[in-house]
Tab-separated table of C-alpha atoms and ligand atoms in Angstrom:
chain	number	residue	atom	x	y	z
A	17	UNK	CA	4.498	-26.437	14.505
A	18	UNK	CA	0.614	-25.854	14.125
A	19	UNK	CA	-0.700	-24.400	10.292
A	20	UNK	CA	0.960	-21.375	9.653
A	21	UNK	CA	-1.041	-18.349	11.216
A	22	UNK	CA	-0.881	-16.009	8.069
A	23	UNK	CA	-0.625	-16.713	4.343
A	24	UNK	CA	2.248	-15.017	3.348
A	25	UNK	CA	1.941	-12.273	0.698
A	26	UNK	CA	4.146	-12.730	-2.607
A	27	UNK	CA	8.353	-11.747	-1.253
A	28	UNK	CA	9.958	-9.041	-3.024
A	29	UNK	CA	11.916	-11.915	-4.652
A	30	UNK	CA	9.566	-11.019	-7.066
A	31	UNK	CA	11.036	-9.800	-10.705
A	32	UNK	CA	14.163	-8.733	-8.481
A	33	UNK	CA	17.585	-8.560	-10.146
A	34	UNK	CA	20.144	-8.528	-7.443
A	35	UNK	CA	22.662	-6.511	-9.108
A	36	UNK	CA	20.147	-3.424	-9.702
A	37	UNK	CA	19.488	-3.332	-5.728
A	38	UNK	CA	22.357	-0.631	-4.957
A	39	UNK	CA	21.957	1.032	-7.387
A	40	UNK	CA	18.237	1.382	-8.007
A	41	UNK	CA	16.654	0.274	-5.299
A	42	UNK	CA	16.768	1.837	-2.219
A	43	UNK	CA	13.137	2.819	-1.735
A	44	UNK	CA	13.733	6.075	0.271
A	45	UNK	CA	15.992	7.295	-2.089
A	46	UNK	CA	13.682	6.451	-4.850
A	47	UNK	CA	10.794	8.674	-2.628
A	48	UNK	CA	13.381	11.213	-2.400
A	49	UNK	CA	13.914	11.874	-6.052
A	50	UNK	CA	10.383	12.261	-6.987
A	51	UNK	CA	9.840	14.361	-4.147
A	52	UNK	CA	12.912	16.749	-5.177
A	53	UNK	CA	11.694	16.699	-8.844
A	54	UNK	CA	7.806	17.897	-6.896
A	55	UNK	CA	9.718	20.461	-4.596
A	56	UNK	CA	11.566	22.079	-7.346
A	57	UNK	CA	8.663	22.332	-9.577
A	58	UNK	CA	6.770	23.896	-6.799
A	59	UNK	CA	9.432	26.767	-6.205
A	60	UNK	CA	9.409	24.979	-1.845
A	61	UNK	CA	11.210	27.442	0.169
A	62	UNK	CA	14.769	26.296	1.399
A	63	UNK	CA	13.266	25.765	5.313
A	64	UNK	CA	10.215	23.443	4.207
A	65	UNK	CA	12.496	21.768	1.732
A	66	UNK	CA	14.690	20.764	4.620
A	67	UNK	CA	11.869	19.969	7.164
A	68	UNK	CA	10.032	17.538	4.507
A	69	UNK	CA	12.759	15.954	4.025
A	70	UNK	CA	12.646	14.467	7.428
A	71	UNK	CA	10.612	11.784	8.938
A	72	UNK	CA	9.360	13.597	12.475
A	73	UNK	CA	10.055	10.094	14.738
A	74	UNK	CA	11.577	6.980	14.138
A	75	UNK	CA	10.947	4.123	16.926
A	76	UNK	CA	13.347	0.738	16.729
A	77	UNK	CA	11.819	-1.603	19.381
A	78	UNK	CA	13.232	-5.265	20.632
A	79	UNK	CA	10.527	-7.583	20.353
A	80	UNK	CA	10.984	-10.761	22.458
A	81	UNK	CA	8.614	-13.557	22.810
A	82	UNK	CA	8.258	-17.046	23.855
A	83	UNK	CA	8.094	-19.293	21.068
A	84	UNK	CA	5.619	-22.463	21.517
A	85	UNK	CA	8.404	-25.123	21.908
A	86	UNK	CA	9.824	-22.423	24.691
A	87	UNK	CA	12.637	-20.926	23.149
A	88	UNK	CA	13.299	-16.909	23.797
A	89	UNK	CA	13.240	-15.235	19.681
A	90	UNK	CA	14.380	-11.670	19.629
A	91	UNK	CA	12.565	-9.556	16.699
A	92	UNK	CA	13.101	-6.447	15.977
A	93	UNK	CA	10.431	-3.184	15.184
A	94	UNK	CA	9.869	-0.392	13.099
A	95	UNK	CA	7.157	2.767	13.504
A	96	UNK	CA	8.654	5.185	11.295
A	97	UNK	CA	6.006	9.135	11.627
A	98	UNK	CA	6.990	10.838	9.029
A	99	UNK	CA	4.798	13.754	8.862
A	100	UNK	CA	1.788	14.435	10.845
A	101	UNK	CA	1.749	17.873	10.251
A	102	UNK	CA	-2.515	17.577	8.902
A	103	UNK	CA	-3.593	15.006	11.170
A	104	UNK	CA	-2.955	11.728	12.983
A	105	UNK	CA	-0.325	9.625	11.376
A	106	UNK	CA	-1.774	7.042	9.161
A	107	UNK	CA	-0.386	3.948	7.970
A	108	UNK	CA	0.586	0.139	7.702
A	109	UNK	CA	2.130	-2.641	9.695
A	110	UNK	CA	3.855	-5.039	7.871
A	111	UNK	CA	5.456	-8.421	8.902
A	112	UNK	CA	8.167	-9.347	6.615
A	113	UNK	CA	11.654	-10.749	6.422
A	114	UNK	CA	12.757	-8.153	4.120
A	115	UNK	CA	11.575	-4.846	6.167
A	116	UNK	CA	14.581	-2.691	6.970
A	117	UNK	CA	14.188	0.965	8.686
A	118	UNK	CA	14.988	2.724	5.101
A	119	UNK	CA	11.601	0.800	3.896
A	120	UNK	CA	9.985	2.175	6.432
A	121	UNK	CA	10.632	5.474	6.028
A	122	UNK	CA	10.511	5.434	2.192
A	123	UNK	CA	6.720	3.795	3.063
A	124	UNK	CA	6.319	6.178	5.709
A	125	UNK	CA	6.775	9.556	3.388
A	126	UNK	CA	4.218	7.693	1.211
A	127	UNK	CA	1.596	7.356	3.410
A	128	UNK	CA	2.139	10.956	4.411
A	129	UNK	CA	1.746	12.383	0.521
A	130	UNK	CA	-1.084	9.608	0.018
A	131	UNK	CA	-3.180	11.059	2.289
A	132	UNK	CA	-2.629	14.637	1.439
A	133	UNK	CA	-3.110	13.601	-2.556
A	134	UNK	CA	-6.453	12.255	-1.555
A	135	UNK	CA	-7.321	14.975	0.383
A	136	UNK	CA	-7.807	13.302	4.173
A	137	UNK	CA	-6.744	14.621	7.505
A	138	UNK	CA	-3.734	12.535	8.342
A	139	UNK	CA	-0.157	12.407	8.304
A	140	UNK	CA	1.624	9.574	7.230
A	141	UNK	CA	3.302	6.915	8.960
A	142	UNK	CA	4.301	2.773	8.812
A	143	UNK	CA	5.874	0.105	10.721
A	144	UNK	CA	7.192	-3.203	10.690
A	145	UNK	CA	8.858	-6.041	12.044
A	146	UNK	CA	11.382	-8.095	10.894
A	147	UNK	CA	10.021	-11.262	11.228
A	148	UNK	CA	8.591	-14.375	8.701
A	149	UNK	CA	4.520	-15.427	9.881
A	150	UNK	CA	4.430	-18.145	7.469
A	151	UNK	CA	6.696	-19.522	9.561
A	152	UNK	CA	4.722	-19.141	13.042
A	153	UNK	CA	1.916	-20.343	14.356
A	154	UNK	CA	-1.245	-18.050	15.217
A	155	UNK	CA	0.060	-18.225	19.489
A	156	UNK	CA	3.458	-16.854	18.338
A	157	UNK	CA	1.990	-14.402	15.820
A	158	UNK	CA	-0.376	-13.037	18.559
A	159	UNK	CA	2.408	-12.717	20.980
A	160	UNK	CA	4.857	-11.019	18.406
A	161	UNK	CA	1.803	-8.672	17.444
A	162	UNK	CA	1.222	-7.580	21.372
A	163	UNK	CA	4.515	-7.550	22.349
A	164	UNK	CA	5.324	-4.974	19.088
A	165	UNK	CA	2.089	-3.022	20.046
A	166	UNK	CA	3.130	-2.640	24.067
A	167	UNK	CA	6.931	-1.578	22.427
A	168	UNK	CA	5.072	1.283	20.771
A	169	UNK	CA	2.343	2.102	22.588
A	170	UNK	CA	2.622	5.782	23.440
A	171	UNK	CA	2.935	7.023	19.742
A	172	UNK	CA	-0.598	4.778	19.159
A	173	UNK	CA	-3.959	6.708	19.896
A	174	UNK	CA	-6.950	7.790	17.520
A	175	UNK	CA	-5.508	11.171	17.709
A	176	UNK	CA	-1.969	10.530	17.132
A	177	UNK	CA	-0.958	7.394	15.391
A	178	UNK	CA	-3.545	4.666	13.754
A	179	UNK	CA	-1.787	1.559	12.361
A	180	UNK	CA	-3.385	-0.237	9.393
A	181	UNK	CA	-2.819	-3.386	7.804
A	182	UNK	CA	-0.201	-3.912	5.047
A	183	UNK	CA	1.860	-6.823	3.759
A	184	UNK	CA	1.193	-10.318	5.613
A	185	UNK	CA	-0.674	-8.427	7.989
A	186	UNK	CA	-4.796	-9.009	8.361
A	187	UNK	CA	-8.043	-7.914	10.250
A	188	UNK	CA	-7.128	-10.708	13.085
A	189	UNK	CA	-3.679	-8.483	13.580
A	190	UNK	CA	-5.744	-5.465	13.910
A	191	UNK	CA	-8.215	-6.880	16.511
A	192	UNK	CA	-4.980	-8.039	18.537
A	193	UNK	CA	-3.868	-4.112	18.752
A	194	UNK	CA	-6.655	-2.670	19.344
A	195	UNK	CA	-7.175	-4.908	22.366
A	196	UNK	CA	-3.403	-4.271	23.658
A	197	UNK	CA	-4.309	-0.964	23.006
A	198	UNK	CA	-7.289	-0.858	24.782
A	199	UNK	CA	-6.352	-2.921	27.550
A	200	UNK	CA	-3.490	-0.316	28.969
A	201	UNK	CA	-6.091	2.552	28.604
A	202	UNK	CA	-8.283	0.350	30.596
A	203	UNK	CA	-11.368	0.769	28.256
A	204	UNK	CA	-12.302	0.123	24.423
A	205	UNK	CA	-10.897	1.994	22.139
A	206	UNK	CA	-12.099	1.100	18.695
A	207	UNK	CA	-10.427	4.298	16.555
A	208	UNK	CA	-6.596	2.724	17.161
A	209	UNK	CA	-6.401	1.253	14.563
A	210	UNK	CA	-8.575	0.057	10.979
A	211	UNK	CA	-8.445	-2.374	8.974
A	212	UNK	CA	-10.227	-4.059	12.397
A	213	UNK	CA	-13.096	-7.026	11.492
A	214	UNK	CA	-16.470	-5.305	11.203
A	215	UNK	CA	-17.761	-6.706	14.086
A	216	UNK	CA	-15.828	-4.995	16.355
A	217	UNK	CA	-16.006	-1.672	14.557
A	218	UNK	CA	-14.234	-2.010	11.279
A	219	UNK	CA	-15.760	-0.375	8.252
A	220	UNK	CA	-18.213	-2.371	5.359
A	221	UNK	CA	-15.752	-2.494	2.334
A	222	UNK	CA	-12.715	-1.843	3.729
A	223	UNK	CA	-11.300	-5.029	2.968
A	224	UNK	CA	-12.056	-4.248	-0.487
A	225	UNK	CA	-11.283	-0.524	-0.824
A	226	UNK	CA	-7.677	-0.751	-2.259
A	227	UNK	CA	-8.873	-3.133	-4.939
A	228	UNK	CA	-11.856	-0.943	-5.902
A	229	UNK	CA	-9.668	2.100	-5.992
A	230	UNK	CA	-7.604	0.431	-8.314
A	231	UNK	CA	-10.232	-0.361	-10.273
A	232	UNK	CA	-12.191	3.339	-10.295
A	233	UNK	CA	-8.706	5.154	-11.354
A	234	UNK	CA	-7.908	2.435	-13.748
A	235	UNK	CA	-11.252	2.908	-15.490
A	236	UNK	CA	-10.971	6.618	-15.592
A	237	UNK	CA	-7.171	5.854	-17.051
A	238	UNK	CA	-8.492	3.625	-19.736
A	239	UNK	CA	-11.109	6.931	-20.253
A	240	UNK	CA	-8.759	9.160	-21.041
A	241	UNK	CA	-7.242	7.190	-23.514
A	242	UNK	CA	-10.317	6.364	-25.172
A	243	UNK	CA	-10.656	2.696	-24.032
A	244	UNK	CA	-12.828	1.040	-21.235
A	245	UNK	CA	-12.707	-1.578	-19.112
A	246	UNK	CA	-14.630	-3.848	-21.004
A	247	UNK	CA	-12.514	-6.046	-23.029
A	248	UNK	CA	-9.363	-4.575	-21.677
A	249	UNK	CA	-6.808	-7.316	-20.895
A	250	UNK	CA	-5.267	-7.100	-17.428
A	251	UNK	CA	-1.931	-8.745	-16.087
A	252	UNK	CA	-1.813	-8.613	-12.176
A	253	UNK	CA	1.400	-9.700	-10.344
A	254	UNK	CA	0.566	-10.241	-6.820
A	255	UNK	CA	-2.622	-12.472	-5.701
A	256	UNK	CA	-2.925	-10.941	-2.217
A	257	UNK	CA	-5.879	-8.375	-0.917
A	258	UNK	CA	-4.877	-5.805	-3.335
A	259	UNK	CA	-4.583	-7.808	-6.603
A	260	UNK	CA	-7.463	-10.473	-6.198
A	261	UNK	CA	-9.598	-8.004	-5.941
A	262	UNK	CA	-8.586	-5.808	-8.296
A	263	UNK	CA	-8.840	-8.794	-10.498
A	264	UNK	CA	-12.312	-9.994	-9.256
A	265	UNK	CA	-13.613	-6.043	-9.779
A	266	UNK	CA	-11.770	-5.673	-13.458
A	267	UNK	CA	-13.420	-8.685	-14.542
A	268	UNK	CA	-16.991	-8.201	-13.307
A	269	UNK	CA	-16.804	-4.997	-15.421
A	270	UNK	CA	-15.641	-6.770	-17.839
A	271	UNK	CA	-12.084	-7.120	-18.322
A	272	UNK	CA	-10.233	-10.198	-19.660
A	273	UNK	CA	-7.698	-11.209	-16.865
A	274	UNK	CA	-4.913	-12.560	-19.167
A	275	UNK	CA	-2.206	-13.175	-15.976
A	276	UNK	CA	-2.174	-13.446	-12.512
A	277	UNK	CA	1.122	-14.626	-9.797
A	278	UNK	CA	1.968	-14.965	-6.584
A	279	UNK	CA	5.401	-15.481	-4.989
A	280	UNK	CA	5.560	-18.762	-6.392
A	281	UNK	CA	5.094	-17.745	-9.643
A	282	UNK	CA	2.001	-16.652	-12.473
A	283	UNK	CA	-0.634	-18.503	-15.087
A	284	UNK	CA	-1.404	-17.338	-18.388
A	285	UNK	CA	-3.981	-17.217	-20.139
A	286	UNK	CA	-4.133	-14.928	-23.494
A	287	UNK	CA	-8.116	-15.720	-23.976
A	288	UNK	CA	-9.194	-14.767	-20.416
A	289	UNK	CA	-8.415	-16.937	-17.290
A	290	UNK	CA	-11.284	-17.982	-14.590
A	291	UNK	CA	-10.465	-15.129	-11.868
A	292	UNK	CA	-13.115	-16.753	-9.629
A	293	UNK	CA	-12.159	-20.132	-10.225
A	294	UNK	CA	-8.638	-18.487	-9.299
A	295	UNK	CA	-9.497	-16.801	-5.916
A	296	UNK	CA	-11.042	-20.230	-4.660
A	297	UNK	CA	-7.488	-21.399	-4.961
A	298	UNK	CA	-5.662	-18.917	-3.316
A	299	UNK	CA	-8.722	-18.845	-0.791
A	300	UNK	CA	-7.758	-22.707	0.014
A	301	UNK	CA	-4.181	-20.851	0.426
A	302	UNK	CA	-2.732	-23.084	-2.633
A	303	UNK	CA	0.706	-21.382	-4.598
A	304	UNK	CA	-0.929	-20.721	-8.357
A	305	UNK	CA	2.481	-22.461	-9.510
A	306	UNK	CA	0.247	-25.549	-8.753
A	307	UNK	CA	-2.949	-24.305	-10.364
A	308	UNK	CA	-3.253	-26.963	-13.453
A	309	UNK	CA	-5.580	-25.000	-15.762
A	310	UNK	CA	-3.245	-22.348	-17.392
A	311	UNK	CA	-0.063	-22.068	-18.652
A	312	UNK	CA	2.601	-21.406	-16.417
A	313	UNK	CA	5.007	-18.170	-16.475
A	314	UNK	CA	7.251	-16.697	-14.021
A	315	UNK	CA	6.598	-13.111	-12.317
A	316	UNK	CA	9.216	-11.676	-14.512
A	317	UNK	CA	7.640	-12.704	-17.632
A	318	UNK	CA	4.226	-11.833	-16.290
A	319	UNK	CA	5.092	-8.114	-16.309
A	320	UNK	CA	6.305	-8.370	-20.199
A	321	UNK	CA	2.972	-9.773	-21.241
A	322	UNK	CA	0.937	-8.612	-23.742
A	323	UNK	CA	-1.725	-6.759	-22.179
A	324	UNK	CA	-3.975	-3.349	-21.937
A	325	UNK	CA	-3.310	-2.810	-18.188
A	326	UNK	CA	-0.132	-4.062	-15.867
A	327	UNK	CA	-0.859	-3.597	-12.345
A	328	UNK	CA	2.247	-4.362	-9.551
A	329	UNK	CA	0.193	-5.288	-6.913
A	330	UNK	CA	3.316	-7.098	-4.747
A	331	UNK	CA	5.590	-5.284	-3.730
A	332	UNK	CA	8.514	-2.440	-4.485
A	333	UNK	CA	11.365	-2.577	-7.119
A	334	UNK	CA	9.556	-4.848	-9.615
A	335	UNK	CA	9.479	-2.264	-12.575
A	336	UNK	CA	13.018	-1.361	-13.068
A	337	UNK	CA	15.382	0.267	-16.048
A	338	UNK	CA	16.137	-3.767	-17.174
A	339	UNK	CA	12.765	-4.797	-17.739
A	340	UNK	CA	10.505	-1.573	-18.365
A	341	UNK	CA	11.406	-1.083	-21.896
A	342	UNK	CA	9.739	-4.548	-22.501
A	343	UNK	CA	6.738	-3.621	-20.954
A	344	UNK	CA	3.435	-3.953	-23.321
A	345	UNK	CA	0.531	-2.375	-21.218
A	346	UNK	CA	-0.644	0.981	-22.014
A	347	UNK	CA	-1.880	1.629	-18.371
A	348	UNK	CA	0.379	0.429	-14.840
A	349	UNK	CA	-1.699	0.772	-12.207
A	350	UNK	CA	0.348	0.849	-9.128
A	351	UNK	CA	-1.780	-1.374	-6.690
A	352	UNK	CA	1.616	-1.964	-4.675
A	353	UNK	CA	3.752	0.550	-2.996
A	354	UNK	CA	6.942	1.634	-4.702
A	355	UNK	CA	6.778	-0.757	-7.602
A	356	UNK	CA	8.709	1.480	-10.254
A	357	UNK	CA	12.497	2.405	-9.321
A	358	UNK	CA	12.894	6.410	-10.110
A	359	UNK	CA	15.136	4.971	-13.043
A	360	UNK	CA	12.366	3.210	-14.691
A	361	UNK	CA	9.722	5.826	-14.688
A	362	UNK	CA	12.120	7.805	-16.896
A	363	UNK	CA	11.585	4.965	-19.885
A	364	UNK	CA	7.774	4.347	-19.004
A	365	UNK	CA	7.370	7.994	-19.976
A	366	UNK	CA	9.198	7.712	-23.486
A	367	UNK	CA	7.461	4.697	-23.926
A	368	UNK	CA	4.355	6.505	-23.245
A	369	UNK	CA	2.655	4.505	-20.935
A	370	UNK	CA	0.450	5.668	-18.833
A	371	UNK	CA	1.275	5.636	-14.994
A	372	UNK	CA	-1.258	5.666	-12.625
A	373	UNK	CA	1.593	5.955	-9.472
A	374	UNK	CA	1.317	4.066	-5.959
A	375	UNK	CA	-0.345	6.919	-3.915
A	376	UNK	CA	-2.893	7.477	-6.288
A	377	UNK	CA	-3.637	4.231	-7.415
A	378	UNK	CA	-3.912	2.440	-4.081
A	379	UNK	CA	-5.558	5.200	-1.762
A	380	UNK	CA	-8.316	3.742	-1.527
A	381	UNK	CA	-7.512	1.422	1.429
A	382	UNK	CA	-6.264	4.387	3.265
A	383	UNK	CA	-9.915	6.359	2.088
A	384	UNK	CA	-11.946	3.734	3.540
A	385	UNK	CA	-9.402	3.723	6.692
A	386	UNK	CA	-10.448	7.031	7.054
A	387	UNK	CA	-14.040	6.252	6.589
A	388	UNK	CA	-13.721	3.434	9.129
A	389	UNK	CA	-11.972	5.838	11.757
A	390	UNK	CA	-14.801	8.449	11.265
A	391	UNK	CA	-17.580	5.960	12.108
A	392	UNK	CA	-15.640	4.839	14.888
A	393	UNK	CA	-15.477	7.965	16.431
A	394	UNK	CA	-19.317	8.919	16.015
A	395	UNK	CA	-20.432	5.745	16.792
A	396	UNK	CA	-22.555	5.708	13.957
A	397	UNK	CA	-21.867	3.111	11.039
A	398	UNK	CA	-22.641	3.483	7.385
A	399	UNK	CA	-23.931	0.722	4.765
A	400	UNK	CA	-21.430	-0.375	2.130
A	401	UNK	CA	-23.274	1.409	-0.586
A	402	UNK	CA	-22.184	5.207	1.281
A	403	UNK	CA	-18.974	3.621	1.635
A	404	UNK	CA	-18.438	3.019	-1.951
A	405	UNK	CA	-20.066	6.143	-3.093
A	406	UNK	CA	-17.942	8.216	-0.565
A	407	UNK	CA	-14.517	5.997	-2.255
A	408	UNK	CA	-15.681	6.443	-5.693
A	409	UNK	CA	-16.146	10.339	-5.553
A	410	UNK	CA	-12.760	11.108	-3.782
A	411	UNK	CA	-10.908	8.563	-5.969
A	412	UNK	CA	-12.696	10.098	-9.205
A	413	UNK	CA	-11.656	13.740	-7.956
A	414	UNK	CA	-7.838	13.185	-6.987
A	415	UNK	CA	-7.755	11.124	-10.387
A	416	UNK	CA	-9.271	14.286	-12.174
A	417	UNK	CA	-7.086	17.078	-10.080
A	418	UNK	CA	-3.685	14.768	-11.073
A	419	UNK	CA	-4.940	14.736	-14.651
A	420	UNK	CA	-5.081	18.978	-14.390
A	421	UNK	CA	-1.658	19.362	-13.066
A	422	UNK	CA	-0.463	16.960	-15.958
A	423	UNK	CA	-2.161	19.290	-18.553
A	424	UNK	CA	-0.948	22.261	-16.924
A	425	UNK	CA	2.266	21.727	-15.966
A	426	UNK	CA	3.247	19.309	-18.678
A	427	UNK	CA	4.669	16.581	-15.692
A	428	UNK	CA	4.235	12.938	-15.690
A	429	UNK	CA	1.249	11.417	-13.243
A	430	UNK	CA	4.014	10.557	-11.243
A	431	UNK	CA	5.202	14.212	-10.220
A	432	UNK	CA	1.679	16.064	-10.772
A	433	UNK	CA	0.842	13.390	-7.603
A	434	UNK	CA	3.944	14.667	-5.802
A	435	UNK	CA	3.633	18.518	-6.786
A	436	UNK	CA	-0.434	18.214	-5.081
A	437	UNK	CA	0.380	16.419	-2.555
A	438	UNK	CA	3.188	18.244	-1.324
A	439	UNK	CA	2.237	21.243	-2.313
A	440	UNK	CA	-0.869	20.400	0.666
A	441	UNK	CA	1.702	19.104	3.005
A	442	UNK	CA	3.503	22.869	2.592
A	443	UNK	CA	0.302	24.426	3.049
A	444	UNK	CA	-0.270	23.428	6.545
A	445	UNK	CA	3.384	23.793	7.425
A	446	UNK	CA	2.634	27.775	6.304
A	447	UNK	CA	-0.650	28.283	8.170
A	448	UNK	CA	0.778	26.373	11.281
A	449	UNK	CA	4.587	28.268	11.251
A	450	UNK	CA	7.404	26.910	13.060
A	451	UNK	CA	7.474	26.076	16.805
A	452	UNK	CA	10.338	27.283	18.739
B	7	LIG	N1	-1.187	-0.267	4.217
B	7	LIG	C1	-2.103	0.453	3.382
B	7	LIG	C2	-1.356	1.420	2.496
B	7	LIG	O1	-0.184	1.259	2.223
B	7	LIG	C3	-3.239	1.070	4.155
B	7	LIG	C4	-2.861	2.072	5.189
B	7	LIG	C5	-4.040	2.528	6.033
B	7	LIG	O2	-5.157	2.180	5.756
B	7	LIG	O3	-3.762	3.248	7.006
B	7	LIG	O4	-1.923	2.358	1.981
């Protein structure tokens, strides 16, 4: 086989305890408590209750494809719509062995309530299939890519579903679907999908948008408890898009990086380790378990360390009842989706810590998805200093409208992000009625 075609982001092998999975760790179920804790706050009516409750469409597709020494392998797909109720459904593709139709869902109902938190006409959706690209090479990760794109082709259009990347997916996935896409509509259609390289269409920053977000709502965090970024040590589990450049952004403002990992494991450093020295080795796709220059600690430890700010930036399940009360940070910044079982968050709130929670904290790769979808459809493309302006003020103002519902309704972040966002979701559900 050729060089794998992907470097695999960090498995959810990550900090897992086996024994906690039943339990804990179903990730829908873990949506579904939050959201019932949001819905009851909020006084829902009985009918909406039941309706959000339920994604709108879930597609299973076969996936077969020739592999390059010419056997027949049978994958299979996930495109999960969960609510598209203000907009277009918005939302990942990821390739993993681990992705299961509950994850999909669970990630599904997150996009849809990350969008409506940050205030941007879409619903939410996500897919994946069940497959391992470290182990294929870039001709059988093309194929698998098309094949999954032609199985679920007539929920995909600018105006009804627009895929994004997400774990071990990349820009070179997005061109690949946007040209399946295009090619049965027998013309280019750019707005299919973002995440897309810029030169055919995708947005300045985008690559970068989930990091910076991270980084903006972090800062304001550290505000509010009367610290800054400067000098704040940061432990980042995950060395992927989001948490390299979280990490790169932290520490150009300032921050001491104290601990990074990936899925083979994390460095330490208590005096500050050499985050750019660090993201030339993962760019050369080397495992930091062989980076020589730091001590070496595994991902479980790394979320125990002594730091300012934790941010999960792998993948869900990490934070659980076991290991939160040993948590040190003052700030988690969830750059990862569904990194804190619904058990956990219940001792990260005695512990006081403060929680900025997955669909605040990284929104702003699904902002600048937005932004990249808008120029696409006007044709009309803005420099990376707009971009970044446009992220930082909608970050700044969903942190800030989280922060009033905390005050006012004496919730943690976690719910005042569930209360807004579904109270925006209900909204539309009002103003549109029920069709019958
Ligand atoms: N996969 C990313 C997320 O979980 C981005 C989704 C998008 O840009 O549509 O937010």
């Amino acid at each position: 086989m050729s060089e794998p075609a992907i470097k695999t982001e960090p498995q959810r092998i990550i900090g897992r305890d086996k024994d906690m999975f039943l339990a804990e760790e179903n990730p829908f179920e873990a949506m579904m408590e939050r959201f019932d804790h949001a819905a009851q706050l909020l006084n829902l009516d009985p009918g909406l209750y039941k309706v959000l409750r339920n994604p709108e469409k879930q597609i299973i597709v076969s996936v077969p494809i020739v592999r390059d020494n010419g056997d027949v392998e049978v994958y299979t797909g996930y495109r999960v719509l969960y609510n598209t109720s203000r907009g277009p459904a918005k939302g990942g593709i990821r390739f993993d062995l681990n992705v299961t139709l509950e994850e999909v869902k669970a990630l599904a109902a997150w996009m849809t309530w990350k969008c409506a938190l940050v205030n941007i006409p879409f619903g939410g959706a996500k897919g994946g299939v069940v497959c391992d690209p470290s182990a294929m090479s870039m001709t059988e990760l093309e194929r698998v890519t098309r094949r999954y794109t032609s199985g679920i082709i007539e929920t995909l259009g600018p105006d009804s579903d627009v895929p994004a990347p997400d774990v071990n997916t990349n820009e070179r996935v997005m061109a690949w679907i946007m040209d399946t896409y295009s090619m049965h509509h027998r013309h280019t259609v750019t707005a299919v999908v973002t995440g897309k390289p810029i030169e055919m269409g995708g947005s300045l920053g985008r690559r970068e948008a989930t990091g910076r977000g991270c980084m903006i709502v972090t800062r304001e965090a550290l505000a509010r408890l009367g610290m800054s970024l400067k000098g704040a040590r940061i432990a980042v589990q995950g060395f992927g898009n989001v948490g390299s450049v979280s990490a790169d952004l932290m520490a150009r403002e300032g921050a001491t990086v104290v601990a990074v990992s990936d899925k083979s494991g994390g460095v330490y450093d208590p005096k500050g380790l050499d985050v750019a020295d660090l993201l030339r080795w993962a760019g050369e796709r080397r495992h930091l378990s062989a980076y020589a220059k730091a001590e070496h600690i595994t991902n479980e430890q790394l979320l125990v360390v002594d730091c300012d700010v934790l941010i999960p930036a792998a993948t869900e399940n990490v934070i659980t009842r076991k290991n939160a009360p040993n948590i040190k940070a003052k700030v988690i910044c969830e750059g990862a989706n569904g990194p804190t079982t619904a058990a956990a968050d219940k001792v990260l709130e005695e512990k006081g810590i403060f929680v900025i929670p997955d669909i605040l904290a990284n929104a702003g790769g699904v902002t600048v998805s937005y932004f990249e979808w808008v120029q696409d459809r006007g044709g009309y493309f803005w420099d990376l200093e707009t971009v970044n302006r446009r992220l930082e003020s909608i970050m700044e103002r969903s942190f800030h409208e989280v922060l009033g519902l905390v005050d006012k309704h004496k919730v943690s972040t976690r719910i005042a992000c569930y209360m807004l966002a579904v109270d925006r979701v209900a909204a539309m559900h009002r103003l549109r009625g029920m069709y019958a």
